[in-house]
XYZ file of C-alpha atoms in Angstrom:
720
model
C 10.381 10.955 74.523
C 13.204 8.374 75.177
C 13.698 9.518 78.777
C 9.890 9.525 79.463
C 9.618 5.915 78.214
C 12.601 4.980 80.202
C 10.983 6.025 83.279
C 7.572 4.467 82.266
C 9.608 1.081 81.711
C 11.269 1.523 85.072
C 8.061 2.133 86.794
C 6.146 -0.759 85.104
C 9.146 -3.189 85.863
C 8.909 -2.160 89.741
C 5.007 -2.354 89.701
C 4.846 -5.349 87.406
C 2.250 -7.219 89.457
C -0.064 -4.197 89.497
C 0.347 -3.711 85.696
C -0.418 -7.277 84.900
C -3.485 -7.313 87.135
C -4.593 -4.083 85.454
C -4.357 -5.402 82.054
C -6.141 -8.633 82.916
C -8.875 -6.642 84.599
C -9.184 -4.432 81.287
C -9.449 -7.744 79.368
C -12.131 -9.141 81.637
C -14.123 -5.924 81.682
C -13.928 -5.546 77.947
C -15.114 -9.136 77.582
C -18.007 -8.616 80.082
C -19.064 -5.483 78.098
C -19.054 -7.250 74.957
C -21.117 -10.099 76.203
C -23.800 -7.845 77.625
C -23.839 -4.871 75.470
C -22.134 -5.874 72.310
C -24.089 -6.175 69.076
C -23.607 -7.767 65.591
C -21.511 -6.226 62.884
C -23.425 -5.071 59.803
C -22.440 -3.948 56.383
C -23.663 -0.503 55.335
C -22.242 0.348 51.990
C -23.728 3.890 51.891
C -22.099 7.014 50.578
C -23.773 10.067 51.903
C -24.050 12.902 49.560
C -23.826 10.845 46.341
C -26.640 11.029 43.672
C -27.194 7.371 43.921
C -27.525 7.437 47.783
C -29.818 10.391 47.717
C -32.020 8.716 45.182
C -32.056 5.588 47.293
C -33.232 7.625 50.327
C -35.979 9.108 48.313
C -37.062 5.608 47.167
C -37.067 4.730 50.996
C -39.266 7.556 51.747
C -41.802 7.348 48.604
C -41.648 3.587 48.075
C -41.089 2.094 51.470
C -42.100 -1.359 50.355
C -39.363 -1.524 47.810
C -36.477 -0.069 49.848
C -35.499 -3.253 51.828
C -33.471 -6.260 51.017
C -34.603 -8.772 48.506
C -34.123 -12.637 48.225
C -34.084 -14.305 44.969
C -35.470 -17.766 44.962
C -34.353 -19.988 41.890
C -36.224 -22.980 41.200
C -34.715 -25.517 38.684
C -36.610 -28.577 37.432
C -34.824 -31.846 36.811
C -33.529 -32.524 33.237
C -36.354 -33.191 30.815
C -38.884 -31.476 32.952
C -40.312 -27.939 33.187
C -40.928 -25.769 36.304
C -44.496 -25.375 35.235
C -45.174 -28.981 36.141
C -44.500 -28.107 39.708
C -46.315 -24.740 39.563
C -48.778 -25.808 42.324
C -45.985 -26.416 44.784
C -44.028 -23.206 43.790
C -47.027 -21.075 44.379
C -47.910 -22.785 47.572
C -44.357 -22.164 48.965
C -44.305 -18.621 47.773
C -47.632 -18.033 49.356
C -46.243 -19.314 52.647
C -43.173 -16.985 52.230
C -45.384 -14.017 51.795
C -46.800 -14.535 55.394
C -43.425 -14.561 56.966
C -42.509 -11.610 59.352
C -40.688 -8.446 57.550
C -41.759 -9.770 54.190
C -43.184 -6.800 52.073
C -44.265 -8.870 49.141
C -43.345 -11.752 46.885
C -43.106 -11.790 43.039
C -44.379 -15.002 41.522
C -42.213 -16.181 38.536
C -45.117 -17.194 36.330
C -46.991 -13.902 36.898
C -43.860 -11.942 36.284
C -42.898 -14.246 33.372
C -39.425 -14.730 34.792
C -39.136 -18.291 33.454
C -36.141 -19.278 31.241
C -36.683 -20.043 27.523
C -36.302 -23.746 28.005
C -38.827 -23.808 30.915
C -36.462 -25.443 33.523
C -35.481 -22.413 35.566
C -38.024 -19.904 37.316
C -37.044 -16.882 39.300
C -39.127 -15.500 42.235
C -38.281 -12.461 44.375
C -39.154 -12.051 48.061
C -38.958 -8.490 49.186
C -38.365 -7.412 52.851
C -39.330 -4.107 54.739
C -35.806 -3.788 56.136
C -32.264 -3.745 54.745
C -30.261 -6.922 55.146
C -28.322 -5.505 58.208
C -31.636 -4.984 59.956
C -33.310 -8.275 59.202
C -34.107 -10.181 62.437
C -31.976 -13.376 63.202
C -33.379 -16.324 61.586
C -35.237 -14.496 58.896
C -33.438 -16.165 55.928
C -33.380 -19.563 57.674
C -37.347 -19.166 57.968
C -37.568 -18.492 54.175
C -35.460 -21.542 53.295
C -37.723 -23.588 55.642
C -40.884 -22.657 53.989
C -39.579 -23.348 50.471
C -38.387 -26.884 51.551
C -41.615 -28.539 50.012
C -40.444 -27.452 46.621
C -37.243 -29.280 47.207
C -39.215 -32.315 48.530
C -41.141 -32.209 45.176
C -37.937 -32.770 43.200
C -37.116 -29.169 42.425
C -33.532 -27.768 42.995
C -33.921 -24.486 45.074
C -31.144 -21.867 45.547
C -31.190 -18.556 47.144
C -29.448 -15.312 46.392
C -30.098 -11.412 46.078
C -29.167 -8.643 48.470
C -30.641 -10.432 51.459
C -27.493 -12.765 51.087
C -24.055 -11.578 51.309
C -20.785 -12.925 49.632
C -19.046 -13.851 52.744
C -17.338 -17.094 53.144
C -18.714 -18.874 56.107
C -16.307 -21.779 55.828
C -14.335 -20.742 58.932
C -11.038 -19.083 59.508
C -8.954 -21.710 61.114
C -5.962 -20.818 58.978
C -5.249 -17.848 61.251
C -3.898 -20.432 63.847
C -1.411 -21.463 61.296
C -0.159 -17.798 60.922
C 0.406 -17.863 64.716
C 2.209 -21.193 64.591
C 4.566 -19.752 61.949
C 5.083 -16.654 64.010
C 6.060 -18.772 67.074
C 8.470 -20.787 65.098
C 10.134 -17.464 63.692
C 10.357 -16.139 67.243
C 11.801 -19.423 68.488
C 14.481 -19.359 65.859
C 15.168 -15.766 66.518
C 15.664 -16.058 70.269
C 16.674 -19.674 70.494
C 14.227 -19.885 73.471
C 10.650 -21.057 73.704
C 9.966 -19.042 76.759
C 11.343 -15.829 75.247
C 9.532 -16.578 71.933
C 6.202 -16.979 73.876
C 6.211 -13.463 75.473
C 5.534 -11.441 72.317
C 2.767 -13.911 71.211
C 0.902 -13.834 74.450
C 1.054 -10.160 75.088
C -0.125 -9.566 71.355
C -3.201 -12.028 71.925
C -4.113 -10.111 75.163
C -3.976 -6.712 73.194
C -6.006 -8.211 70.395
C -8.589 -9.767 72.867
C -9.042 -6.073 74.412
C -9.416 -4.566 70.904
C -11.988 -7.186 69.614
C -14.052 -7.144 72.682
C -14.147 -3.414 72.655
C -15.196 -3.335 68.970
C -17.978 -5.749 69.709
C -19.241 -3.486 72.530
C -19.195 -0.367 70.080
C -20.986 -2.539 67.394
C -23.843 -2.623 69.868
C -24.239 1.221 69.582
C -22.826 2.091 66.119
C -22.834 0.299 62.684
C -19.539 -1.418 62.125
C -18.876 -3.602 59.055
C -17.677 -7.212 59.549
C -14.489 -6.114 57.790
C -13.529 -3.773 60.616
C -12.823 -6.342 63.392
C -11.243 -8.547 60.739
C -8.827 -5.939 59.805
C -8.151 -4.970 63.424
C -7.583 -8.615 64.282
C -5.221 -9.141 61.532
C -3.357 -5.806 62.028
C -3.374 -6.085 65.929
C -1.807 -9.563 65.844
C 0.803 -8.462 63.358
C 1.989 -5.289 65.000
C 1.447 -6.673 68.456
C 3.914 -9.392 67.922
C 6.352 -7.087 66.160
C 6.412 -4.444 68.631
C 6.962 -6.691 71.481
C 9.725 -8.501 69.469
C 11.628 -5.349 69.012
C 11.630 -4.468 72.695
C 12.290 -8.152 73.816
C 15.172 -8.362 71.305
C 16.760 -5.080 72.765
C 16.334 -6.436 76.337
C 17.942 -9.736 75.266
C 20.863 -7.885 73.521
C 21.526 -5.819 76.575
C 21.320 -8.678 78.980
C 23.936 -10.354 76.802
C 26.111 -7.437 77.290
C 26.030 -7.970 81.109
C 23.422 -5.203 81.866
C 21.267 -5.766 85.090
C 17.625 -6.776 84.408
C 15.927 -3.743 85.784
C 18.118 -1.250 83.903
C 17.832 -3.351 80.726
C 14.028 -3.471 80.875
C 13.821 0.333 81.441
C 16.427 1.109 78.775
C 14.721 -1.326 76.146
C 11.483 0.503 76.777
C 13.259 3.913 76.306
C 14.880 3.041 73.060
C 13.158 0.339 71.237
C 9.943 1.538 72.892
C 10.425 5.050 71.516
C 10.844 3.618 67.995
C 7.739 1.442 68.548
C 5.763 4.526 69.645
C 6.846 6.443 66.688
C 6.148 3.571 64.202
C 2.648 3.081 65.790
C 1.851 6.781 65.482
C 2.486 6.689 61.807
C 0.282 3.694 61.372
C -2.475 5.405 63.328
C -2.213 8.810 61.645
C -2.415 6.874 58.256
C -5.449 4.906 59.171
C -7.272 7.874 60.948
C -6.574 9.709 57.703
C -9.159 7.341 56.029
C -11.800 9.592 57.444
C -11.001 12.263 54.928
C -12.452 10.036 52.126
C -15.884 10.549 53.825
C -17.238 7.010 53.325
C -18.719 5.708 56.598
C -17.709 2.073 56.418
C -14.182 2.947 55.455
C -14.023 5.490 58.226
C -15.165 2.566 60.637
C -12.412 0.253 59.240
C -9.721 2.932 59.706
C -10.802 3.749 63.312
C -11.128 0.069 64.205
C -7.594 -0.735 62.930
C -6.095 2.272 64.422
C -7.502 1.217 67.808
C -5.738 -2.154 67.543
C -2.467 -0.419 66.900
C -2.915 2.063 69.802
C -3.558 -0.986 72.110
C -0.604 -2.930 70.612
C 1.730 0.144 71.526
C 0.218 0.515 75.039
C 0.811 -3.123 75.645
C 4.396 -3.043 74.318
C 5.429 -0.006 76.493
C 3.637 -1.088 79.708
C 2.960 -4.775 79.867
C 6.156 -5.921 78.116
C 8.547 -4.311 80.791
C 6.346 -5.875 83.416
C 6.581 -9.304 81.937
C 10.366 -8.796 81.516
C 10.485 -8.243 85.257
C 8.633 -11.533 85.856
C 11.090 -13.386 83.562
C 14.055 -11.895 85.376
C 17.444 -13.497 84.465
C 15.844 -16.410 82.538
C 15.976 -14.346 79.498
C 19.604 -13.725 79.809
C 21.486 -15.565 76.999
C 23.951 -18.176 78.103
C 27.702 -17.499 77.800
C 29.134 -18.338 74.265
C 25.573 -18.383 72.815
C 24.710 -16.578 69.540
C 23.113 -13.663 71.330
C 26.296 -12.986 73.263
C 28.439 -13.171 70.279
C 26.147 -10.842 68.492
C 26.299 -8.332 71.391
C 30.027 -8.398 71.300
C 30.033 -7.452 67.577
C 30.855 -10.805 66.185
C 28.224 -10.702 63.268
C 30.326 -10.676 60.167
C 29.784 -14.428 59.285
C 26.037 -14.077 59.771
C 23.488 -13.798 56.918
C 23.057 -10.277 57.586
C 26.634 -9.453 57.280
C 26.969 -11.278 54.068
C 23.914 -9.743 52.630
C 24.919 -6.152 53.318
C 28.260 -6.802 51.925
C 26.884 -8.141 48.654
C 24.363 -5.234 48.448
C 26.846 -2.363 49.288
C 29.751 -3.852 47.208
C 27.987 -2.433 44.028
C 25.647 -0.044 45.370
C 24.539 1.469 42.163
C 23.825 -1.851 40.604
C 21.871 -2.981 43.743
C 19.824 0.221 43.608
C 19.084 0.001 39.865
C 18.118 -3.661 40.149
C 15.552 -3.042 42.860
C 14.033 -0.104 41.124
C 13.816 -2.180 37.791
C 12.323 -5.241 39.517
C 9.695 -3.399 41.408
C 9.019 -1.106 38.257
C 8.315 -4.130 36.117
C 6.018 -5.675 38.792
C 4.052 -2.420 39.055
C 3.246 -2.453 35.214
C -0.013 -4.510 35.499
C -1.318 -1.948 38.261
C -2.155 0.228 35.390
C -4.992 -2.060 34.647
C -6.386 -2.243 38.149
C -10.356 -2.121 38.235
C -12.075 -1.519 41.440
C -15.607 -2.559 42.572
C -17.794 -3.901 45.348
C -18.101 -7.496 45.831
C -21.404 -9.398 44.954
C -22.756 -12.927 45.196
C -20.619 -13.882 42.136
C -17.604 -13.596 44.443
C -18.976 -15.962 47.180
C -17.483 -19.528 47.456
C -18.579 -21.751 44.626
C -20.420 -24.242 46.832
C -22.704 -21.568 48.548
C -26.290 -21.224 47.704
C -25.957 -17.479 46.764
C -23.232 -18.375 44.367
C -25.149 -21.084 42.941
C -28.236 -18.883 42.490
C -26.052 -16.248 40.847
C -24.621 -18.607 38.302
C -28.086 -20.110 37.512
C -29.685 -16.657 37.077
C -26.731 -15.543 34.835
C -26.976 -18.707 32.574
C -30.906 -18.689 32.401
C -31.748 -15.093 32.002
C -28.315 -13.218 31.631
C -25.948 -11.623 33.849
C -27.850 -8.367 34.096
C -30.538 -10.087 36.284
C -28.024 -10.208 38.903
C -27.711 -6.473 39.160
C -30.868 -4.806 38.257
C -30.769 -1.012 38.255
C -33.487 0.850 39.967
C -34.541 4.108 38.073
C -36.372 6.971 39.858
C -37.998 9.763 37.796
C -39.355 13.026 39.126
C -42.702 13.586 37.388
C -43.307 17.103 38.737
C -44.685 19.419 35.938
C -45.393 16.397 33.600
C -49.099 16.575 33.589
C -50.186 12.947 33.010
C -47.919 10.982 35.330
C -49.062 7.610 34.131
C -48.395 8.528 30.502
C -45.030 10.100 31.373
C -43.744 7.056 33.243
C -44.860 4.729 30.346
C -43.073 6.863 27.968
C -39.930 6.918 30.126
C -40.011 3.293 30.319
C -40.047 2.915 26.542
C -37.144 5.343 26.103
C -34.986 3.574 28.729
C -35.809 0.066 27.352
C -34.345 1.193 24.056
C -31.050 2.247 25.414
C -28.127 0.218 24.159
C -27.154 -2.431 26.659
C -30.673 -2.678 28.321
C -32.573 -6.121 28.235
C -35.772 -4.807 29.560
C -37.352 -1.940 31.456
C -40.164 -2.948 34.070
C -43.480 -1.509 34.428
C -43.414 1.917 36.300
C -44.747 2.319 39.790
C -46.118 5.650 40.914
C -45.695 7.092 44.433
C -48.645 7.686 46.595
C -48.719 11.290 45.694
C -48.036 10.636 42.021
C -44.890 12.653 41.850
C -42.421 9.942 41.439
C -42.143 7.029 39.228
C -39.837 3.958 39.834
C -39.101 1.267 37.611
C -36.414 -1.452 37.398
C -34.045 -1.811 34.292
C -32.314 -5.077 33.576
C -28.852 -4.342 31.768
C -27.352 -6.865 29.438
C -24.081 -7.150 31.557
C -23.506 -8.062 35.265
C -22.770 -5.662 38.073
C -18.905 -6.076 37.782
C -18.828 -5.408 34.063
C -17.452 -2.074 32.855
C -20.152 -1.840 30.387
C -22.806 -1.607 33.100
C -21.298 1.745 34.169
C -21.809 3.041 30.675
C -25.414 1.903 30.818
C -25.997 3.746 34.092
C -24.698 6.951 32.334
C -26.673 6.393 29.384
C -29.956 5.865 31.282
C -29.517 9.280 33.192
C -28.472 10.999 29.912
C -31.723 9.696 28.094
C -33.957 10.358 31.164
C -32.561 13.892 31.711
C -32.077 15.884 34.829
C -35.338 14.472 36.437
C -34.275 10.773 36.181
C -31.597 9.044 38.605
C -30.270 5.531 38.894
C -29.676 3.733 42.206
C -29.609 0.417 43.668
C -26.701 -1.720 44.940
C -25.010 -1.740 41.467
C -25.248 2.149 40.971
C -24.002 2.833 44.547
C -21.245 0.443 44.114
C -20.244 2.404 41.045
C -20.287 5.679 43.038
C -18.213 4.278 45.783
C -15.545 2.989 43.395
C -15.449 6.387 41.638
C -15.117 8.286 44.846
C -12.345 5.924 46.034
C -10.454 6.204 42.814
C -10.795 10.031 43.056
C -9.455 10.040 46.628
C -6.440 7.743 45.880
C -4.072 10.184 44.568
C -4.858 12.984 47.225
C -4.464 10.411 49.924
C -1.196 9.174 48.361
C 0.154 12.700 48.394
C -0.893 13.070 52.063
C 0.857 9.854 52.937
C 3.985 10.709 50.968
C 4.148 14.157 52.553
C 3.648 12.785 56.004
C 6.470 10.115 55.445
C 8.800 12.795 54.315
C 8.110 15.104 57.414
C 8.199 12.337 59.907
C 11.539 10.808 58.629
C 12.881 14.265 58.252
C 12.246 14.837 61.951
C 13.456 11.479 62.972
C 16.862 11.311 61.103
C 17.553 14.931 60.455
C 18.481 14.119 56.792
C 17.250 14.667 53.467
C 18.404 11.562 51.588
C 16.865 9.164 54.109
C 13.262 10.397 53.988
C 13.445 10.760 50.077
C 14.791 7.197 49.768
C 12.175 5.692 52.080
C 9.371 7.531 50.331
C 10.441 6.458 46.904
C 10.891 2.842 48.189
C 7.277 2.972 49.787
C 5.807 4.023 46.261
C 7.721 1.339 44.526
C 6.525 -1.189 47.132
C 2.792 0.059 46.673
C 3.050 -0.168 42.902
C 4.508 -3.548 42.754
C 2.066 -4.865 45.285
C -1.016 -3.567 43.219
C 0.543 -5.120 40.135
C 0.695 -8.522 42.028
C -2.997 -8.129 43.032
C -3.972 -7.410 39.396
C -2.098 -10.555 38.241
C -3.736 -12.811 40.822
C -7.261 -11.392 41.232
C -7.966 -10.099 37.740
C -5.724 -12.076 35.477
C -6.268 -15.152 37.422
C -2.537 -16.319 37.848
C -2.228 -18.632 40.794
C -5.985 -17.938 41.460
C -6.606 -21.509 42.497
C -3.711 -21.575 44.890
C -5.019 -18.486 46.609
C -8.535 -19.486 46.505
C -10.037 -16.808 44.338
C -13.723 -17.824 43.637
C -13.920 -15.532 40.581
C -11.557 -13.103 38.773
C -12.701 -9.484 38.214
C -12.522 -6.124 39.901
C -10.881 -5.946 43.266
C -12.629 -4.569 46.246
C -12.714 -0.824 45.866
C -11.190 0.146 49.139
C -8.189 -2.248 48.945
C -5.638 0.155 47.442
C -6.362 2.993 50.038
C -6.131 0.417 52.992
C -2.893 -1.021 51.600
C -1.308 2.458 51.430
C -2.371 3.391 54.975
C -1.211 0.157 56.569
C 1.833 -0.369 54.495
C 3.051 3.118 55.027
C 3.147 2.643 58.748
C 4.920 -0.673 58.631
C 7.361 0.613 56.035
C 8.264 3.477 58.439
C 8.446 0.899 61.292
C 11.220 -1.074 59.479
C 12.961 2.102 58.282
C 13.272 3.445 61.837
C 14.664 0.226 63.260
C 17.293 -0.346 60.393
C 18.343 3.191 59.752
C 18.495 4.394 63.387
C 21.342 1.943 64.070
C 23.057 2.946 61.043
C 22.714 6.719 62.003
C 24.056 5.966 65.590
C 27.025 4.264 64.128
C 27.673 7.333 61.803
C 27.195 9.706 64.825
C 29.862 8.077 66.784
C 32.350 8.988 64.168
C 32.406 5.830 61.971
C 33.009 5.740 58.217
C 29.627 6.017 56.392
C 30.148 2.742 54.602
C 31.044 0.963 57.867
C 28.212 2.683 59.575
C 25.740 1.144 57.024
C 27.369 -2.363 57.409
C 27.495 -2.257 61.284
C 24.087 -0.888 61.550
C 22.568 -3.505 59.327
C 24.211 -6.288 61.015
C 23.035 -5.235 64.422
C 19.393 -4.939 63.458
C 18.614 -7.019 60.304
C 17.965 -10.338 62.040
C 15.285 -8.846 64.165
C 13.554 -6.785 61.412
C 13.560 -9.900 59.133
C 12.005 -11.832 61.885
C 9.453 -9.034 62.404
C 8.724 -8.937 58.570
C 8.267 -12.849 58.433
C 5.913 -12.770 61.300
C 3.764 -9.920 59.589
C 3.729 -12.024 56.293
C 2.730 -15.089 57.981
C -0.041 -13.484 59.933
C -1.463 -11.442 56.855
C -0.942 -14.686 54.647
C -2.989 -16.771 57.067
C -6.010 -14.798 56.390
C -5.979 -15.361 52.637
C -7.190 -18.954 52.490
C -10.308 -18.532 54.731
C -11.003 -14.762 53.875
C -14.053 -13.811 51.923
C -13.941 -11.817 48.706
C -13.538 -8.554 50.753
C -10.824 -9.521 53.250
C -8.871 -11.966 50.776
C -7.238 -9.193 48.425
C -6.584 -6.965 51.483
C -4.714 -9.670 53.342
C -2.951 -10.808 49.986
C -1.831 -7.254 49.238
C -0.493 -6.735 52.742
C 1.406 -10.057 52.772
C 2.989 -9.314 49.444
C 3.614 -5.611 50.380
C 5.410 -6.392 53.553
C 7.462 -8.963 51.733
C 8.579 -6.563 49.128
C 9.071 -3.554 51.233
C 10.991 -5.305 54.090
C 13.394 -7.425 51.972
C 13.673 -5.470 48.693
C 13.289 -1.968 49.926
C 14.392 -1.544 53.455
C 17.043 -4.328 53.404
C 18.371 -3.920 49.911
C 17.473 -0.568 48.310
C 17.927 1.597 51.474
C 21.432 0.417 52.438
C 22.488 0.530 48.909
C 21.468 4.116 48.496
C 23.003 5.085 51.889
C 26.269 3.511 50.782
C 26.112 5.219 47.554
C 25.638 8.664 48.882
C 28.057 8.195 51.901
C 28.414 11.439 53.921
C 25.532 13.041 51.902
C 23.082 10.632 53.267
C 23.221 12.328 56.781
C 23.466 15.819 55.537
C 20.870 18.487 56.555
C 21.208 22.425 56.099
C 22.257 23.962 59.262
C 19.326 26.419 59.318
C 16.908 23.530 59.075
C 18.752 21.602 61.715
C 18.123 24.559 64.025
C 14.543 24.768 63.201
C 13.460 21.226 63.571
C 12.670 19.656 66.936
C 14.606 16.826 68.144
C 12.289 13.626 68.459
C 15.243 11.323 69.624
C 13.565 8.188 68.186
C 16.870 6.472 68.568
C 17.115 6.997 72.237
C 20.337 8.960 72.075
C 19.347 10.580 75.402
C 19.901 7.280 76.982
C 23.550 6.773 75.860
C 24.548 7.741 79.419
C 22.963 7.135 82.930
C 19.560 8.697 83.255
C 18.793 7.669 86.639
C 20.576 6.922 89.796
C 20.912 3.253 88.658
C 24.395 2.466 87.253
C 23.687 1.621 83.636
C 26.236 -0.764 81.988
C 27.395 0.798 78.728
C 25.635 -0.766 75.636
C 25.181 -0.033 72.015
C 21.718 1.372 71.283
C 19.950 0.225 68.249
């Protein structure tokens, strides 16, 4: 692969104008398609095949008027007054709401008796024919507009329900701060603003192509809003990092005196090979999310993998072309830090001092990292998963205000009503059977009330609403769902947003261990092929598991226990979004292998050239640690920038990725791994001969390029 990418780098260098124009044309074409054929992103938290989803599909077929989204309208009278005093204006506004397009029906609070005990709060419900994702633009704004007379009459009015989501619409300007921090890190790394700007600009071009492409796809398929958000976050991070590795190699070779053309091609063949390998691992892990068989998670995995593929293509094609435009302007000046580093004068640097500290007592360093990450992982045993609801929305939003008012006035269960469907076939008198079922369900422990049953047009099915005592995120609600189905028997099933959320969380929890085993097995196989060693893949995999465990522990501490919750901007503590752990494992796996390849490949090269194993670890670390540390800091800053402005879905994912990269890069890859390699010495690079003969040679280190590979005369240079 190294020789192939070498030739690709040489070709793109020579045809740099053509390559640049081609990428700009792709960006313009993708933008034009997004503008003309793109569509909105829509949530679809469905889980085909689950009992709750099948029941909901039956409800949509038999009770079409009850299958769409619903908006809760909360009326609050001023202190010392009752909503009954404004009954006329409430009924007038609700009557106007009933005439709006797509409205299936309106439930009056005075008829339904959903008025609080003190008479100050009334809860109305507006049902729609369609799900929230299918509501026409302006539908909710029209509802709020017709309710305005109630506000003018002195009532406080808030809106919630499934028609409103928990997203934070306050903006995401903090992402720019992440890019600014990335630029600062690049300037410090290279000591040149021009060099620092190259990875940033090429990464933004790649992200532009990806996001425009996803917008176009959204016009044809259902993509959740989290899909482009994850693709944007990951695309920026890996786009900058992959470009950084190639540009850093190029600068190092220029500092050694290599001609620009040869250096661009060789950097693509060596660092580019590692980039392609690292990108492949991320893509495989993300595409692996399809095995969970949850549509929105599949969409997220494929969208994020598309961002990584584009980032790799940009790195191995556009970067060599841009290096050609920059020419000798990127060559470090004589006597600069880069020239001294290329000459091997790195003992006095931070990397040199750190690796000497770590390897002086390698057993102590190893045990210290394992102990620290093990302690951090302890809270992960209490990890609870669930889907977000309006209780996770920003405190100032109308849906969060409505959620809190309903919970205080009527109980938390009113924010997560359960929909019960009963098959009355063979029951004789359907009405009597339905009433009897309602009485039995209303007597279940943890149930506040069971509504009046509705019969389907053919009389076969009965549907009723059950209000639990506890809210949608409460563990006790799960027990209520199970008890309702047990009392009702095999002909009764529970569905609705809360029940489907429980099913999704259960399926994801069940998939977590098998997915982890697949990821671990893949890590062992890929690293075995890459480094032809047993210790290296075992060490890398153990470190990855420690990083994941410690990261999940940090998530529990912040998002469930509430430590530093205000600093992170957590609106409400409770269960974490159910697909966060599996997304974390998929993404962090690829990034961990990325840093593993760039650090250990240089150590392996030093050892292969006949060096002492301890010296190989030290020299290899000094040669690559600065670039890997810069790449990790960029990743952390990009992920962290999505935390303050992220909604309840994206925030824990961004937080987990930022913490995961921090722990994995600095504690595992830059401390644990060199300590273990120094501890095992020659054994670190041992592989049985029979296995060595069987395994193919991937050459992720670019060893094939140690000599001339073309008619150009290559200046000898150490290969990272």
